[in-house]
Coordinates of C-alpha atoms in Angstrom, one line a residue:
Chain A
M24 CA 30.2 5.0 -23.3
R25 CA 29.4 2.3 -20.7
I26 CA 29.5 2.9 -17.0
L27 CA 28.9 0.7 -13.9
T28 CA 26.4 1.3 -11.1
G29 CA 25.0 -0.6 -8.2
N30 CA 23.9 -0.1 -4.6
D31 CA 26.4 0.1 -1.7
L32 CA 26.1 -3.0 0.4
K33 CA 25.9 -1.3 3.8
S34 CA 24.0 1.9 3.1
G35 CA 22.1 0.9 -0.1
A36 CA 23.2 4.2 -1.7
V37 CA 23.5 4.4 -5.5
I38 CA 27.2 4.2 -6.4
W39 CA 29.2 4.5 -9.7
W40 CA 32.5 2.8 -10.6
T41 CA 35.3 5.4 -11.0
G42 CA 37.9 3.0 -12.4
R43 CA 39.5 2.4 -9.0
D44 CA 36.7 2.7 -6.5
W45 CA 33.0 3.6 -6.1
S46 CA 31.6 7.1 -5.9
L47 CA 28.2 8.6 -5.0
H48 CA 28.5 10.9 -8.0
V49 CA 27.8 9.8 -11.6
E50 CA 30.1 12.6 -12.7
D51 CA 33.0 10.5 -11.4
A52 CA 31.9 7.4 -13.5
A53 CA 34.6 5.9 -15.7
D54 CA 34.0 4.4 -19.2
V55 CA 34.6 0.7 -18.7
G56 CA 34.2 -0.2 -22.4
E57 CA 34.0 -4.0 -22.8
H58 CA 35.4 -4.7 -19.3
G59 CA 32.2 -4.1 -17.3
E60 CA 31.4 -7.7 -16.6
A61 CA 34.8 -8.5 -15.3
V62 CA 34.9 -5.4 -13.0
L63 CA 31.5 -6.3 -11.6
A64 CA 32.5 -9.9 -11.0
A65 CA 35.6 -8.7 -9.0
E66 CA 33.6 -6.1 -7.1
D67 CA 30.9 -8.5 -6.2
G68 CA 33.5 -10.7 -4.6
A69 CA 34.8 -7.7 -2.7
R70 CA 31.4 -7.3 -1.2
R71 CA 31.1 -3.6 -1.7
V72 CA 28.2 -3.5 -4.2
N73 CA 24.8 -5.0 -4.5
G74 CA 23.0 -5.6 -7.8
G75 CA 25.7 -4.1 -10.0
Y76 CA 24.9 -3.6 -13.7
I77 CA 26.2 -1.9 -16.8
V78 CA 24.6 1.3 -18.0
D79 CA 24.8 2.9 -21.4
A80 CA 25.6 6.6 -21.1
E81 CA 26.7 9.6 -23.1
Q82 CA 29.6 11.9 -22.3
T83 CA 28.6 15.5 -21.7
A84 CA 30.4 18.6 -20.6
E85 CA 29.1 17.9 -17.1
G86 CA 30.2 14.3 -17.2
P87 CA 28.5 11.0 -18.0
R88 CA 24.7 11.1 -18.5
P89 CA 22.9 7.7 -18.3
A90 CA 20.8 6.9 -21.4
H91 CA 17.7 5.8 -19.5
I92 CA 15.6 8.0 -17.2
K93 CA 15.6 5.4 -14.5
D94 CA 19.4 5.6 -14.1
R95 CA 19.3 9.4 -14.3
I96 CA 16.8 9.4 -11.4
R97 CA 19.1 6.9 -9.5
A98 CA 22.0 9.2 -10.1
L99 CA 20.3 12.4 -8.8
G100 CA 17.6 11.2 -6.4
P101 CA 13.8 11.5 -6.4
T102 CA 12.6 14.2 -8.8
V103 CA 9.7 15.1 -6.3
R104 CA 12.0 15.8 -3.3
P105 CA 14.9 18.1 -4.4
D106 CA 15.9 18.3 -0.8
L107 CA 16.7 14.5 -0.8
T108 CA 18.8 14.6 -4.0
L109 CA 22.5 14.9 -4.3
K110 CA 22.1 18.5 -5.4
P111 CA 19.6 19.9 -2.9
A112 CA 20.8 23.5 -3.4
D113 CA 20.2 23.4 -7.2
P114 CA 16.5 23.8 -8.0
T115 CA 17.1 23.1 -11.7
A116 CA 18.9 19.8 -11.1
G117 CA 15.7 17.9 -12.0
D118 CA 16.0 19.2 -15.5
W119 CA 19.0 17.0 -16.0
V120 CA 16.8 13.9 -15.4
I121 CA 14.1 14.9 -17.9
Chain B
M30 CA -6.6 -3.2 20.0
Y31 CA -4.7 -6.5 20.2
Q32 CA -1.8 -6.6 22.6
Y33 CA 1.1 -9.0 22.5
D34 CA 1.3 -11.7 25.1
Q35 CA 4.6 -13.2 26.3
Y36 CA 4.6 -15.7 23.4
D37 CA 4.0 -13.0 20.7
Q38 CA 6.7 -10.8 22.2
A39 CA 9.2 -13.7 22.4
M40 CA 8.6 -14.7 18.8
V41 CA 9.1 -11.1 17.5
D42 CA 12.1 -10.5 19.7
A43 CA 13.7 -13.8 18.5
R44 CA 13.0 -12.9 14.9
V45 CA 14.9 -9.6 15.4
E46 CA 18.0 -11.4 16.7
E47 CA 17.8 -14.0 14.0
F48 CA 17.8 -11.2 11.4
R49 CA 20.6 -9.4 13.2
D50 CA 22.7 -12.5 12.7
Q51 CA 21.7 -12.8 9.1
V52 CA 22.7 -9.2 8.5
R53 CA 26.0 -9.7 10.3
R54 CA 26.8 -12.7 8.1
R55 CA 25.9 -10.8 4.9
L56 CA 28.1 -7.9 5.9
A57 CA 30.9 -10.3 6.7
G58 CA 30.6 -12.0 3.4
D59 CA 29.6 -15.3 4.8
I60 CA 26.5 -15.3 2.6
N61 CA 26.0 -13.7 -0.8
D62 CA 23.1 -11.6 -2.0
D63 CA 21.3 -14.5 -3.6
Q64 CA 21.3 -16.2 -0.2
F65 CA 20.5 -13.1 1.7
K66 CA 17.7 -11.7 -0.4
P67 CA 14.9 -14.1 0.6
L68 CA 16.0 -13.6 4.3
R69 CA 15.7 -9.8 4.1
L70 CA 12.5 -10.0 2.2
K71 CA 11.0 -12.1 4.9
N72 CA 11.6 -9.1 7.2
G73 CA 10.2 -6.5 4.8
L74 CA 13.5 -5.2 3.6
Y75 CA 13.7 -4.4 -0.1
L76 CA 16.6 -2.9 -2.1
Q77 CA 15.0 -0.1 -4.0
L78 CA 16.0 2.6 -6.5
H79 CA 18.0 4.8 -4.1
A80 CA 18.5 2.7 -0.9
Y81 CA 17.0 -0.1 1.2
M82 CA 13.3 0.3 1.8
L83 CA 11.6 -1.2 5.0
R84 CA 7.9 -1.9 4.9
V85 CA 6.4 -2.1 8.4
A86 CA 3.2 -4.0 9.0
I87 CA 0.2 -2.3 10.5
P88 CA -2.3 -5.2 10.9
Y89 CA -5.7 -4.2 9.5
G90 CA -4.5 -0.6 9.6
T91 CA -5.0 -0.2 13.4
F92 CA -2.3 1.3 15.6
N93 CA -1.9 3.6 18.6
S94 CA -0.1 6.7 19.7
R95 CA 2.9 4.9 21.2
Q96 CA 3.4 3.0 18.0
M97 CA 3.0 6.2 15.9
R98 CA 5.6 8.0 18.0
K99 CA 7.9 5.1 17.5
L100 CA 7.3 5.3 13.7
A101 CA 8.2 9.1 13.9
H102 CA 11.3 8.3 15.9
I103 CA 12.4 5.8 13.3
A104 CA 11.7 8.3 10.5
R105 CA 13.9 10.9 12.3
T106 CA 16.7 8.6 13.6
Y107 CA 17.2 6.1 10.8
D108 CA 15.6 7.7 7.8
R109 CA 15.2 11.2 6.4
G110 CA 12.4 12.5 8.6
Y111 CA 9.3 11.0 6.9
G112 CA 7.4 7.9 6.2
H113 CA 5.1 6.8 3.4
F114 CA 1.7 5.1 4.0
T115 CA 0.9 2.5 1.4
T116 CA -2.2 0.9 -0.2
R117 CA -2.0 -2.1 2.1
Q118 CA -2.3 0.0 5.2
N119 CA 1.4 -0.4 5.9
I120 CA 4.1 2.3 6.3
Q121 CA 7.4 2.2 4.5
Y122 CA 10.7 4.0 4.8
N123 CA 12.7 4.7 1.7
W124 CA 16.3 5.4 3.0
I125 CA 17.3 2.6 5.3
K126 CA 20.8 1.4 5.9
L127 CA 21.3 -2.4 6.0
E128 CA 23.6 -2.2 9.1
E129 CA 20.9 -0.3 11.0
A130 CA 17.9 -2.5 9.9
P131 CA 18.1 -4.9 12.9
D132 CA 18.1 -2.0 15.3
I133 CA 15.0 -0.6 13.6
L134 CA 13.3 -4.0 13.9
A135 CA 14.2 -4.0 17.6
E136 CA 12.7 -0.6 18.0
L137 CA 9.5 -1.8 16.3
A138 CA 9.4 -4.9 18.5
S139 CA 9.5 -2.7 21.6
V140 CA 6.1 -1.3 20.6
E141 CA 4.6 -4.6 19.4
M142 CA 5.3 -4.0 15.7
H143 CA 7.4 -5.8 13.1
A144 CA 8.0 -6.1 9.3
I145 CA 7.3 -9.9 9.0
Q146 CA 5.4 -10.9 5.9
T147 CA 5.3 -7.5 4.4
S148 CA 7.1 -8.9 1.4
G149 CA 8.0 -12.2 -0.1
E150 CA 5.8 -15.1 -1.1
S151 CA 3.6 -15.0 2.0
I152 CA 0.3 -14.0 3.4
R153 CA 0.7 -10.3 3.5
N154 CA -0.6 -7.8 6.0
I155 CA -4.3 -8.4 6.3
S156 CA -6.3 -5.3 5.3
A157 CA -9.7 -4.3 6.7
D158 CA -12.2 -1.5 6.8
Q159 CA -10.5 1.5 8.3
Y160 CA -13.6 2.4 10.1
A161 CA -13.8 -1.0 11.8
G162 CA -15.2 -0.9 15.3
A163 CA -16.6 2.6 14.7
A164 CA -18.7 2.5 11.5
A165 CA -22.4 3.1 11.8
D166 CA -23.1 0.6 9.1
E167 CA -21.1 -2.4 10.2
I168 CA -22.5 -5.7 11.5
C169 CA -19.7 -6.2 13.9
D170 CA -16.0 -5.3 14.3
P171 CA -14.2 -7.4 11.7
R172 CA -10.8 -7.0 13.3
P173 CA -10.9 -9.9 15.7
W174 CA -11.4 -12.1 12.7
A175 CA -8.5 -10.4 10.9
E176 CA -6.3 -10.8 14.0
L177 CA -7.3 -14.5 14.4
I178 CA -6.4 -15.2 10.8
R179 CA -3.1 -13.2 11.2
Q180 CA -2.1 -15.3 14.2
A181 CA -3.2 -18.6 12.6
T182 CA -1.2 -18.0 9.4
T183 CA 1.9 -16.1 10.5
F184 CA 4.8 -18.6 10.7
H185 CA 2.4 -21.4 9.7
P186 CA 4.7 -23.9 7.9
E187 CA 2.3 -24.6 5.1
F188 CA 2.1 -20.9 4.2
S189 CA 5.8 -20.1 4.6
Y190 CA 6.7 -20.8 1.0
L191 CA 3.7 -20.0 -1.0
P192 CA 3.8 -19.8 -4.8
R193 CA 3.4 -16.1 -4.6
K194 CA 2.2 -13.4 -2.3
F195 CA -1.4 -13.7 -1.0
K196 CA -3.6 -10.9 0.1
I197 CA -6.6 -11.1 2.4
A198 CA -9.2 -8.4 3.3
V199 CA -12.0 -8.5 5.9
I200 CA -15.0 -6.2 6.2
S201 CA -18.4 -6.3 7.8
A202 CA -20.3 -3.5 6.2
A203 CA -22.3 -3.3 3.0
E204 CA -20.1 -0.3 1.9
D205 CA -16.8 -1.7 0.8
R206 CA -14.0 0.5 2.0
A207 CA -11.2 -2.1 1.6
A208 CA -11.3 -2.9 -2.2
L209 CA -12.5 -6.3 -1.1
R210 CA -12.9 -8.1 -4.4
W211 CA -9.4 -7.0 -5.6
H212 CA -7.9 -9.4 -3.1
D213 CA -6.8 -13.0 -3.5
C214 CA -9.2 -13.9 -0.7
A215 CA -11.9 -11.5 0.5
L216 CA -14.2 -12.0 3.5
R217 CA -17.3 -10.0 4.2
I218 CA -19.1 -10.7 7.5
V219 CA -22.8 -11.3 7.1
R220 CA -25.6 -12.7 9.2
N221 CA -27.9 -15.5 8.0
E222 CA -31.6 -15.7 8.5
A223 CA -31.0 -17.3 11.9
G224 CA -29.0 -14.3 12.9
E225 CA -25.7 -16.3 13.0
E226 CA -22.5 -14.6 12.0
G227 CA -20.6 -16.0 9.0
F228 CA -18.7 -15.0 5.9
E229 CA -19.3 -14.3 2.3
V230 CA -16.1 -15.7 0.8
Y231 CA -14.6 -14.4 -2.4
A232 CA -11.5 -15.7 -4.1
G233 CA -9.2 -15.1 -7.1
G234 CA -9.1 -11.3 -7.2
G235 CA -6.0 -9.2 -7.8
M236 CA -4.6 -6.4 -9.9
G237 CA -1.2 -6.4 -11.7
R238 CA -0.4 -7.6 -15.2
T239 CA -3.5 -9.8 -15.4
P240 CA -6.3 -8.2 -13.3
F241 CA -9.3 -10.2 -12.1
I242 CA -12.2 -9.4 -9.8
A243 CA -12.7 -12.1 -7.2
Y244 CA -15.6 -14.6 -7.6
K245 CA -17.9 -15.2 -4.7
I246 CA -17.3 -18.9 -3.8
R247 CA -19.4 -19.1 -0.7
D248 CA -22.6 -17.2 0.2
F249 CA -22.4 -18.2 3.8
L250 CA -19.6 -19.9 5.7
P251 CA -20.2 -20.3 9.5
A252 CA -17.7 -18.0 11.1
A253 CA -16.1 -20.7 13.3
Q254 CA -15.0 -22.6 10.2
I255 CA -13.1 -19.8 8.6
F256 CA -9.6 -21.1 9.2
S257 CA -10.4 -24.5 7.8
Y258 CA -11.9 -22.9 4.7
L259 CA -8.9 -20.6 4.3
Q260 CA -6.6 -23.6 4.6
A261 CA -8.6 -25.4 1.9
I262 CA -8.3 -22.4 -0.5
L263 CA -4.6 -22.1 0.1
R264 CA -4.0 -25.8 -0.2
V265 CA -5.8 -26.0 -3.6
W266 CA -3.7 -23.1 -4.9
N267 CA -0.5 -24.4 -3.4
L268 CA -1.1 -27.8 -5.0
H269 CA -1.8 -26.5 -8.6
A270 CA 0.0 -23.1 -8.8
R271 CA 2.1 -22.5 -11.9
R272 CA 5.5 -22.3 -10.2
D273 CA 7.1 -22.7 -13.7
N274 CA 5.9 -19.2 -14.7
I275 CA 6.3 -16.2 -12.5
H276 CA 3.5 -14.4 -14.3
K277 CA 1.0 -17.2 -13.6
Q278 CA 1.7 -17.9 -9.9
R279 CA -1.0 -15.8 -8.3
M280 CA -4.1 -17.6 -7.2
K281 CA -6.3 -15.4 -9.5
I282 CA -4.7 -17.2 -12.5
L283 CA -5.5 -20.6 -11.1
V284 CA -9.1 -19.6 -10.4
H285 CA -9.4 -18.3 -13.9
E286 CA -7.8 -21.3 -15.6
L287 CA -9.7 -23.9 -13.5
G288 CA -12.9 -21.9 -13.8
E289 CA -15.0 -20.6 -10.9
E290 CA -17.1 -23.8 -10.5
E291 CA -14.1 -26.2 -10.6
F292 CA -12.1 -24.1 -8.2
R293 CA -15.1 -24.0 -5.8
R294 CA -15.6 -27.7 -6.1
Q295 CA -12.0 -28.5 -5.2
V296 CA -12.0 -26.0 -2.3
E297 CA -15.2 -27.6 -0.9
E298 CA -13.7 -31.1 -1.2
E299 CA -10.5 -30.0 0.6
F300 CA -12.6 -28.2 3.1
Q301 CA -14.4 -31.4 4.1
T302 CA -10.9 -32.9 4.7
F303 CA -10.0 -30.1 7.1
L304 CA -13.4 -30.3 8.8
A305 CA -12.8 -34.0 9.5
L306 CA -9.3 -33.2 10.9
G307 CA -10.8 -30.7 13.3
T308 CA -8.6 -27.7 12.3
D309 CA -11.2 -25.1 13.3
F310 CA -10.0 -22.8 16.1
P311 CA -11.5 -23.2 19.5
Q312 CA -14.1 -20.7 20.5
A313 CA -12.0 -19.8 23.5
E314 CA -9.3 -18.6 21.2
Y315 CA -11.7 -16.3 19.3
D316 CA -13.0 -15.0 22.6
R317 CA -9.5 -14.3 23.9
I318 CA -8.7 -12.2 20.8
A319 CA -12.1 -10.5 20.6
A320 CA -11.6 -9.3 24.2
Y321 CA -8.9 -7.0 22.9
F322 CA -11.4 -5.3 20.6
T323 CA -14.1 -4.4 23.1
P324 CA -15.4 -0.9 22.3
P325 CA -13.8 2.0 24.2
P326 CA -15.8 3.5 27.0
F327 CA -17.9 5.9 25.0
E328 CA -19.7 8.5 27.1
A329 CA -23.4 8.4 27.2
G330 CA -25.7 11.3 26.7
L331 CA -23.5 13.3 24.4
S332 CA -25.0 15.8 22.0
D333 CA -24.9 15.3 18.3
D334 CA -24.8 19.0 17.6
I335 CA -21.8 20.5 15.9
D336 CA -21.2 24.3 15.9
R337 CA -20.7 25.0 12.2
S338 CA -20.3 28.8 12.5
D339 CA -16.7 28.7 11.1
P340 CA -17.2 28.0 7.4
D341 CA -13.8 26.4 6.9
F342 CA -14.5 24.0 9.8
A343 CA -18.0 23.3 8.4
L344 CA -16.5 22.4 5.0
W345 CA -14.0 20.0 6.7
V346 CA -16.8 18.4 8.7
D347 CA -18.9 17.9 5.6
R348 CA -16.1 16.2 3.7
Q349 CA -13.8 14.5 6.2
V350 CA -16.1 13.4 9.0
V351 CA -18.4 10.4 8.7
A352 CA -21.0 8.8 10.9
H353 CA -20.0 6.8 14.0
K354 CA -22.0 4.0 15.7
A355 CA -22.0 5.8 19.1
P356 CA -24.2 8.8 19.6
G357 CA -22.2 12.0 20.0
Y358 CA -19.1 10.6 18.3
A359 CA -17.7 10.9 14.8
I360 CA -15.0 9.4 12.6
A361 CA -12.5 12.0 11.4
N362 CA -10.5 11.4 8.2
I363 CA -7.0 13.0 8.0
S364 CA -6.0 13.6 4.4
L365 CA -2.4 12.9 3.5
K366 CA -3.0 14.5 0.1
P367 CA -2.2 18.2 0.2
V368 CA -2.2 19.8 -3.2
G369 CA 1.3 19.5 -4.5
G370 CA 2.3 17.0 -1.9
I371 CA 3.3 13.3 -2.2
P372 CA 0.2 11.0 -1.6
G373 CA 0.7 9.1 1.6
D374 CA 3.9 10.9 2.8
I375 CA 3.9 12.2 6.4
S376 CA 6.7 13.9 8.3
A377 CA 8.0 12.8 11.7
E378 CA 6.5 16.0 13.3
Q379 CA 3.1 15.3 11.7
M380 CA 3.2 11.7 13.0
E381 CA 3.8 13.0 16.5
L382 CA 1.0 15.5 16.2
V383 CA -1.4 12.8 15.0
A384 CA -0.2 10.6 18.0
D385 CA -1.0 13.4 20.4
L386 CA -4.4 14.0 18.9
A387 CA -5.3 10.4 18.9
E388 CA -4.4 10.2 22.6
R389 CA -6.4 13.3 23.4
Y390 CA -9.4 12.8 21.2
S391 CA -9.7 9.2 19.9
F392 CA -9.2 6.7 22.7
D393 CA -5.6 6.4 21.5
E394 CA -6.6 4.8 18.2
I395 CA -5.3 5.6 14.7
R396 CA -6.1 3.9 11.4
A397 CA -4.3 3.8 8.1
T398 CA -6.4 3.5 5.0
H399 CA -5.8 1.8 1.7
A400 CA -6.3 5.2 0.1
Q401 CA -3.1 6.4 1.9
N402 CA -4.9 8.6 4.4
L403 CA -5.3 8.4 8.2
V404 CA -8.3 8.1 10.5
L405 CA -9.1 9.0 14.1
P406 CA -12.0 6.6 14.6
H407 CA -13.6 7.8 17.8
V408 CA -13.8 11.6 18.2
R409 CA -16.5 13.3 20.3
K410 CA -18.4 15.7 18.1
A411 CA -17.8 18.3 20.7
D412 CA -14.0 17.9 20.2
L413 CA -14.1 18.1 16.4
Y414 CA -13.4 21.9 16.3
A415 CA -10.3 21.6 18.5
L416 CA -9.1 18.7 16.5
W417 CA -9.6 20.5 13.2
Q418 CA -7.7 23.6 14.5
A419 CA -4.7 21.4 15.5
L420 CA -4.7 19.5 12.2
D421 CA -5.0 22.8 10.3
A422 CA -2.0 24.3 12.0
A423 CA 0.1 21.2 10.9
G424 CA -1.1 21.2 7.3
L425 CA -3.3 18.1 7.9
A426 CA -6.8 19.6 7.5
N427 CA -7.0 19.1 3.8
V428 CA -10.5 18.8 2.5
N429 CA -10.6 16.3 -0.3
L430 CA -11.8 12.8 0.8
D431 CA -12.8 10.9 -2.3
L432 CA -12.5 14.1 -4.4
V433 CA -10.4 14.6 -7.5
T434 CA -7.3 15.5 -5.6
D435 CA -7.5 12.5 -3.2
I436 CA -5.3 10.5 -5.5
I437 CA -3.8 7.1 -4.8
A438 CA -0.4 6.9 -6.3
C439 CA 2.4 4.3 -6.0
P440 CA 5.9 5.6 -5.4
G441 CA 6.6 5.1 -9.1
L442 CA 9.9 5.6 -10.8
D443 CA 11.0 8.2 -8.2
Y444 CA 11.6 5.4 -5.7
C445 CA 10.7 2.0 -7.1
T446 CA 13.0 -0.4 -9.1
L447 CA 10.1 -2.1 -10.8
A448 CA 8.5 1.1 -12.1
N449 CA 8.6 2.3 -15.7
A450 CA 7.3 5.8 -15.2
R451 CA 6.9 8.4 -12.4
S452 CA 3.5 8.4 -10.6
I453 CA 4.0 11.2 -8.0
P454 CA 4.6 14.1 -10.4
V455 CA 1.5 13.2 -12.4
A456 CA -0.6 13.1 -9.2
Q457 CA 0.8 16.4 -8.2
K458 CA 0.1 18.1 -11.5
I459 CA -3.5 16.7 -11.6
A460 CA -4.1 17.9 -8.0
E461 CA -2.7 21.4 -8.9
R462 CA -4.9 21.5 -12.0
F463 CA -8.0 20.8 -9.9
A464 CA -6.9 22.6 -6.7
N465 CA -9.9 25.0 -6.7
M466 CA -12.2 23.9 -3.9
E467 CA -15.4 24.9 -5.5
R468 CA -14.5 23.0 -8.7
Q469 CA -13.6 19.9 -6.7
L470 CA -16.9 20.0 -4.8
D471 CA -18.8 20.6 -8.1
I472 CA -17.1 17.5 -9.6
G473 CA -17.9 15.4 -6.5
E474 CA -16.7 11.9 -5.9
L475 CA -14.0 11.1 -8.4
K476 CA -11.3 8.5 -7.5
I477 CA -8.1 8.8 -9.5
K478 CA -5.5 6.0 -9.1
I479 CA -2.1 6.0 -10.6
S480 CA 0.5 3.2 -11.0
G481 CA 4.0 3.5 -12.4
C482 CA 4.0 0.0 -13.9
I483 CA 1.8 -3.0 -14.6
N484 CA 2.1 -4.3 -11.0
A485 CA -0.6 -1.9 -10.2
C486 CA 0.4 -0.8 -6.7
G487 CA -1.5 2.4 -7.3
H488 CA -4.7 0.4 -8.1
H489 CA -5.2 1.9 -11.5
H490 CA -7.5 -0.9 -12.5
A491 CA -9.9 0.2 -9.8
G492 CA -9.7 3.9 -10.6
Q493 CA -12.8 5.7 -11.8
I494 CA -10.0 7.4 -13.7
G495 CA -7.0 5.2 -13.8
I496 CA -3.5 6.0 -15.1
L497 CA -0.8 3.5 -15.9
G498 CA 2.7 4.6 -16.6
V499 CA 4.6 2.6 -19.1
D500 CA 8.1 2.8 -20.7
R501 CA 7.9 3.7 -24.4
K502 CA 11.4 3.5 -25.9
G503 CA 13.0 4.9 -22.8
T504 CA 10.5 7.7 -22.2
E505 CA 7.6 7.8 -19.8
N506 CA 4.1 7.3 -21.3
Y507 CA 0.8 7.3 -19.5
Q508 CA -2.3 5.3 -20.5
L509 CA -5.7 6.5 -19.4
L510 CA -8.3 4.1 -18.1
L511 CA -11.9 4.8 -17.2
G512 CA -14.7 3.1 -15.2
G513 CA -12.9 1.2 -12.4
S514 CA -14.1 0.8 -8.8
G515 CA -12.7 -0.7 -5.7
A516 CA -15.9 -0.2 -3.8
E517 CA -18.9 -2.5 -3.4
D518 CA -19.8 -1.9 -7.1
T519 CA -16.4 -3.3 -8.1
S520 CA -15.4 -3.0 -11.7
Q521 CA -12.3 -3.0 -13.8
A522 CA -11.3 0.1 -15.7
K523 CA -10.8 0.0 -19.5
I524 CA -8.0 1.6 -21.5
T525 CA -9.3 4.5 -23.6
G526 CA -6.6 4.4 -26.3
P527 CA -3.1 5.7 -27.0
G528 CA -1.1 7.0 -24.1
F529 CA 0.2 10.5 -23.4
D530 CA 3.3 12.2 -22.1
E531 CA 3.2 13.8 -18.6
A532 CA 1.6 17.1 -19.7
G533 CA -0.7 15.3 -22.1
I534 CA -2.1 13.0 -19.4
V535 CA -3.1 15.9 -17.2
D536 CA -4.9 17.6 -20.1
A537 CA -6.6 14.3 -21.0
V538 CA -7.8 13.9 -17.4
E539 CA -9.2 17.4 -17.5
R540 CA -11.0 16.8 -20.9
T541 CA -12.5 13.6 -19.3
V542 CA -13.8 15.5 -16.3
E543 CA -15.2 18.3 -18.4
R544 CA -17.0 15.8 -20.6
Y545 CA -18.5 14.3 -17.4
R546 CA -19.8 17.7 -16.3
E547 CA -21.5 18.1 -19.7
L548 CA -23.1 14.6 -19.7
R549 CA -24.0 14.1 -16.0
E550 CA -27.6 14.1 -14.8
P551 CA -28.5 15.4 -11.4
G552 CA -27.0 13.4 -8.6
E553 CA -24.7 11.3 -10.8
R554 CA -21.2 10.6 -9.8
F555 CA -18.5 10.4 -12.5
L556 CA -18.7 6.6 -12.3
D557 CA -22.5 6.6 -12.7
T558 CA -22.3 8.8 -15.8
Y559 CA -19.6 6.7 -17.3
R560 CA -21.6 3.5 -16.8
R561 CA -24.7 5.1 -18.3
V562 CA -23.1 6.6 -21.4
G563 CA -20.2 4.2 -21.9
L564 CA -16.7 4.9 -23.1
D565 CA -17.2 6.5 -26.5
P566 CA -18.3 10.0 -25.5
F567 CA -15.3 10.1 -23.3
K568 CA -12.9 8.9 -26.0
E569 CA -14.3 11.5 -28.3
A570 CA -13.5 14.2 -25.7
I571 CA -10.0 12.7 -24.9
Y572 CA -8.8 12.2 -28.5
G573 CA -11.0 14.6 -30.5

C-alpha cells in the first residue's frame, strides 16, 4: 500500500493523509494507490502540509506500517525519548519501529 | 563578554520583525515553501523529522546566566522542556512551532541572542576554545578576535550568499580544544620572535562526505590584517567554487583541487589587493571589542589547596577540573553525558541550576563546548566542593571528561531528516557497556564520536574510535573507524572493514578497547597505541 505523509505547516508535526484530512496517527492513513501525487498537489495548494511525500507501507492488524525505519520513527517519535512519542504510556512502542 | 550596543540591538530587533512578517506571509499563503525555506534557514529554523528545529547561536560558546535562564524559559514555554547542545557550541530546540518562532526570536533578542547564520550558506557560528580567557596555557583571550570577525562578517554583503556554509575556529593555546584543523578556516594566535601577536592560518578543512584536514597557509599573519586575509580567502573560494555540484561546493574541495600551493598563491595575491584597499579594521575597533573581554576581578592571595577528603569529590576534581591562569581558581567542566542519557541534552531545570551556579561561583560566565558539555570557567578552588554538591544533586556531576563514555553523538535518525541511522542509542549502549568507573579510568582518554550519516555532525572522522551510521537496504548499519583526532595531533580516522548492526557495533567497540588494553605500553593513550601498532592488530580483534 502507499500512504502520504508530510509536516503540518503551522506546528511542524508529522501528519498522515486519511483520505479526507490529515491525522497525527499513522493508523489513520489511507491507501492512496496511484493517486498520491494528485492529492499532494492539491494539499500543497491548500497550505496545510509541508514537504509531503509518498511512503510505501504494509497493512497490519494495527494499521499501516511504513516500510522504512525513518518513516516509522517519524510516525512514533524519537526512540530514545518514549515520553515524547505519540504513545508515551506504552514502553514497548519502540519495538514497532525496529 | 561582549554586550550589544544600540546598533547591535536595533539590527537584531529589526531582524525579528522582518522574520515575523515572513512567517505571516508564509502562513497566509502569500509565499510558498520554496520561497520561504531560504528565509527561515537564514534565521536558524529547519524542518526536521518530527517538527521545526531552531538552532540558537552562542558565539564562541560564551554566554551568561541571564541568557541561560532565557534558554530554559524557551525550552519550557515553547518546546518540550529541554535543549540540545551541539558540536558547534550552539543550542537547538527540536519541537518548535512555526507560528511561535518569531516570538522565540524576540525572547532571544531581549537577552542579546539570535539564530542568525546558524544555518544556510553563510559564515556559521564561530567556535573557540571553551577555556578562552581562563586557560593556563593560552597566549591571550582569543574571543575578541572571534567577536571582531563575527561583527565584520555578519550581514556582510559579500558573504551573504556563499557557495556553501563556512566554519571558522579561533584558539590561542598549543592544546587544541576546538578541533581547529577540521574547519574551513582555522586561526591559532601565536607570537613571533619580536613578541608580536599574529595568526597561524589554516584553510580547507572539513568533515562530511569528503573529509580533509586544513593546510597551514600562513605561518604568521600580523593580527591587525586578519580581516583582509579572511576576505581574500573567502573571495578566492567565492570566485572558483563549484556551484554546479552540491557535493563540491565546500572550500575544502577547492583547496584540494587547486592544490595547497596554488590556493595559497591566489589568496596571497588577493590579500595584496585588500591591503591596498585598506580594509583592515581600525585598532580602535579592536580595542572597543577587547574591552568587553577584560578578565573578571579575580581575588588575590587565594589558596590553591583543595580539601580532597571526600573521595567522590576528589574523583570529580581529578577528572572534571583543569588548571586556571589565576592562582586559587579552576575551570570546572560539567558533563552532559550521564550514562544512558542523550549526549548534549539538558533540561530546563538543569539549565536554571547551571545559571544559578555560574552567577554564584563563576563571575556569571558559562561556556558550551564542541564536545557537547558545559564549562564554568572561573571557579574559586575553595568553592569547588559546594559547586560539586549542587551539580551532584541535579545529576550534573558525571565524571567522564574525555573518557570512553564522554561520547559526541549527532541527533541521528531519532531527530534528523538527513540521517540514515540512529546515533543516540548506540552512544547510550556503549556508555552502558563501559559504565564501570574503574574500567573507564583504566582505559583512560578515549574519544568516541558517532554520526548518523556522512555529513559527520558527530565528528566520526575525528574519533579515536569513530562510528558512522549508514543505510543498508533500509536497515541501520554502523561502520567502525579508528585513529582520528580533533586535537593538536589532528588525524583522520580509517574505516576498519564491514559494518555491524546496533548490537554488533557495541561488541566491536569493546573488542577494540580490549585489544588496546592488551597492546598498550605504560602511559599510552588508545590513540598512541593505535599509531604505534597500526590498524591490523585491531582488525584482527574486531573481525577475528
